[in-house]
Amino acid sequence: QVQLVESGGGLVQPGGSLRLSCAASGFTFSAYAMSWYRQAPGKERELVARISSTGGRKTYADSVKGRFTISRDNAKNTVYLQMNSLKPEDTAVYYCKAIGERVGVLGNDYWGQGTQVTVSS
């Protein structure tokens, strides 16, 4: 069965760093673009970063540009989100999402269960 398992969340002080991982299984990882979303209490879920199936295209929300980096390792079926210079407003549950990008899987999408990131002193 399809699984997306996020890890790496936790409590960090402002200015600190965290690296989130999302391990995928049960589908052809290399055929899917991968995204990180986040949802803060009382707010809508928002797109943080996206990486194409080959890793050649990356996009970021304006709020995280220059601080966060998305990457993927198709050999390990894993996508990462390196988060630097963290701010209290980055506090949220972070989710990874797989979106089918190749013929045959277009329209498929899967979500992970989320990992909590709390930025506080």
mmCIF file of C-alpha atoms in Angstrom:
data_model
loop_
_atom_site.group_PDB
_atom_site.id
_atom_site.type_symbol
_atom_site.label_atom_id
_atom_site.label_comp_id
_atom_site.label_asym_id
_atom_site.label_seq_id
_atom_site.Cartn_x
_atom_site.Cartn_y
_atom_site.Cartn_z
ATOM 1 C CA GLN A 1 0.000 0.000 0.000
ATOM 2 C CA VAL A 2 0.992 3.603 -0.513
ATOM 3 C CA GLN A 3 2.824 5.197 2.374
ATOM 4 C CA LEU A 4 4.388 8.601 2.908
ATOM 5 C CA VAL A 5 6.081 8.850 6.274
ATOM 6 C CA GLU A 6 7.404 12.214 7.431
ATOM 7 C CA SER A 7 10.062 12.562 10.109
ATOM 8 C CA GLY A 8 12.467 15.145 11.489
ATOM 9 C CA GLY A 9 10.044 17.561 13.094
ATOM 10 C CA GLY A 10 10.457 18.889 16.598
ATOM 11 C CA LEU A 11 11.043 21.931 18.764
ATOM 12 C CA VAL A 12 13.712 24.397 17.679
ATOM 13 C CA GLN A 13 14.697 27.896 18.719
ATOM 14 C CA PRO A 14 14.271 30.852 16.356
ATOM 15 C CA GLY A 15 17.187 30.988 13.962
ATOM 16 C CA GLY A 16 17.713 27.253 14.177
ATOM 17 C CA SER A 17 17.507 24.536 11.548
ATOM 18 C CA LEU A 18 15.629 21.316 10.946
ATOM 19 C CA ARG A 19 15.676 18.771 8.159
ATOM 20 C CA LEU A 20 12.436 17.014 7.352
ATOM 21 C CA SER A 21 12.337 13.712 5.487
ATOM 22 C CA CYS A 22 9.478 11.973 3.750
ATOM 23 C CA ALA A 23 9.990 8.313 2.913
ATOM 24 C CA ALA A 24 7.736 6.949 0.181
ATOM 25 C CA SER A 25 6.684 3.399 -0.614
ATOM 26 C CA GLY A 26 4.007 1.583 -2.570
ATOM 27 C CA PHE A 27 4.229 3.641 -5.751
ATOM 28 C CA THR A 28 6.750 4.628 -8.427
ATOM 29 C CA PHE A 29 8.404 7.523 -6.614
ATOM 30 C CA SER A 30 10.349 8.749 -9.649
ATOM 31 C CA ALA A 31 7.097 9.346 -11.572
ATOM 32 C CA TYR A 32 5.792 11.797 -9.007
ATOM 33 C CA ALA A 33 6.475 15.418 -8.217
ATOM 34 C CA MET A 34 6.767 15.921 -4.475
ATOM 35 C CA SER A 35 5.632 18.822 -2.370
ATOM 36 C CA TRP A 36 5.800 19.993 1.206
ATOM 37 C CA TYR A 37 2.754 21.738 2.667
ATOM 38 C CA ARG A 38 2.175 23.139 6.111
ATOM 39 C CA GLN A 39 -0.828 23.990 8.221
ATOM 40 C CA ALA A 40 -0.706 26.252 11.252
ATOM 41 C CA PRO A 41 -3.497 26.267 13.851
ATOM 42 C CA GLY A 42 -6.524 28.136 12.552
ATOM 43 C CA LYS A 43 -5.036 28.557 9.082
ATOM 44 C CA GLU A 44 -5.451 26.860 5.751
ATOM 45 C CA ARG A 45 -2.911 24.365 4.490
ATOM 46 C CA GLU A 46 -0.372 26.108 2.270
ATOM 47 C CA LEU A 47 2.211 24.998 -0.244
ATOM 48 C CA VAL A 48 5.762 25.453 1.004
ATOM 49 C CA ALA A 49 7.896 23.901 -1.738
ATOM 50 C CA ARG A 50 7.613 21.619 -4.738
ATOM 51 C CA ILE A 51 10.133 19.558 -6.691
ATOM 52 C CA SER A 52 9.562 17.889 -10.048
ATOM 53 C CA SER A 53 9.865 14.150 -10.547
ATOM 54 C CA THR A 54 13.432 14.464 -11.845
ATOM 55 C CA GLY A 55 14.441 17.153 -9.360
ATOM 56 C CA GLY A 56 15.104 19.632 -12.133
ATOM 57 C CA ARG A 57 12.436 22.151 -11.155
ATOM 58 C CA LYS A 58 11.864 23.569 -7.711
ATOM 59 C CA THR A 59 9.424 26.203 -6.538
ATOM 60 C CA TYR A 60 9.029 27.854 -3.160
ATOM 61 C CA ALA A 61 6.524 29.978 -1.309
ATOM 62 C CA ASP A 62 7.732 33.560 -1.008
ATOM 63 C CA SER A 63 7.737 33.233 2.769
ATOM 64 C CA VAL A 64 10.442 30.545 2.723
ATOM 65 C CA LYS A 65 12.586 31.511 -0.279
ATOM 66 C CA GLY A 66 16.247 31.704 0.651
ATOM 67 C CA ARG A 67 15.683 29.799 3.904
ATOM 68 C CA PHE A 68 14.236 26.415 2.871
ATOM 69 C CA THR A 69 15.596 23.937 0.325
ATOM 70 C CA ILE A 70 13.689 21.004 -1.121
ATOM 71 C CA SER A 71 15.569 18.020 -2.539
ATOM 72 C CA ARG A 72 14.939 14.395 -3.396
ATOM 73 C CA ASP A 73 16.816 11.122 -3.711
ATOM 74 C CA ASN A 74 14.995 8.876 -6.162
ATOM 75 C CA ALA A 75 17.264 5.957 -5.273
ATOM 76 C CA LYS A 76 16.059 6.180 -1.669
ATOM 77 C CA ASN A 77 12.446 7.169 -2.474
ATOM 78 C CA THR A 78 12.811 10.113 -0.154
ATOM 79 C CA VAL A 79 12.169 13.849 -0.339
ATOM 80 C CA TYR A 80 13.748 16.320 2.062
ATOM 81 C CA LEU A 81 13.080 19.821 3.290
ATOM 82 C CA GLN A 82 16.052 21.626 4.786
ATOM 83 C CA MET A 83 14.778 24.508 6.896
ATOM 84 C CA ASN A 84 17.209 27.171 8.044
ATOM 85 C CA SER A 85 16.786 30.486 9.863
ATOM 86 C CA LEU A 86 13.523 29.256 11.297
ATOM 87 C CA LYS A 87 10.997 31.765 12.572
ATOM 88 C CA PRO A 88 8.083 31.377 15.005
ATOM 89 C CA GLU A 89 5.717 31.821 12.064
ATOM 90 C CA ASP A 90 7.113 28.619 10.547
ATOM 91 C CA THR A 91 5.410 26.690 13.342
ATOM 92 C CA ALA A 92 2.978 24.250 11.758
ATOM 93 C CA VAL A 93 2.320 20.646 10.915
ATOM 94 C CA TYR A 94 4.317 19.841 7.785
ATOM 95 C CA TYR A 95 2.941 17.360 5.261
ATOM 96 C CA CYS A 96 4.473 15.810 2.176
ATOM 97 C CA LYS A 97 2.388 15.156 -0.902
ATOM 98 C CA ALA A 98 3.040 13.103 -4.021
ATOM 99 C CA ILE A 99 1.493 14.248 -7.292
ATOM 100 C CA GLY A 100 1.591 12.067 -10.382
ATOM 101 C CA GLU A 101 3.631 13.784 -13.107
ATOM 102 C CA ARG A 102 4.195 11.088 -15.708
ATOM 103 C CA VAL A 103 1.774 9.490 -18.155
ATOM 104 C CA GLY A 104 -0.106 6.738 -16.418
ATOM 105 C CA VAL A 105 -0.128 8.362 -12.982
ATOM 106 C CA LEU A 106 -1.352 11.861 -13.846
ATOM 107 C CA GLY A 107 -4.007 12.906 -11.355
ATOM 108 C CA ASN A 108 -2.866 10.542 -8.627
ATOM 109 C CA ASP A 109 -1.994 12.169 -5.344
ATOM 110 C CA TYR A 110 -1.060 10.917 -1.890
ATOM 111 C CA TRP A 111 -0.544 12.624 1.477
ATOM 112 C CA GLY A 112 1.584 11.832 4.472
ATOM 113 C CA GLN A 113 0.354 12.035 8.052
ATOM 114 C CA GLY A 114 2.359 15.129 8.949
ATOM 115 C CA THR A 115 5.116 16.071 11.365
ATOM 116 C CA GLN A 116 4.972 18.917 13.878
ATOM 117 C CA VAL A 117 7.504 21.746 13.693
ATOM 118 C CA THR A 118 7.514 24.215 16.563
ATOM 119 C CA VAL A 119 9.772 27.258 16.538
ATOM 120 C CA SER A 120 9.917 28.852 19.965
ATOM 121 C CA SER A 121 12.376 30.132 22.533
#
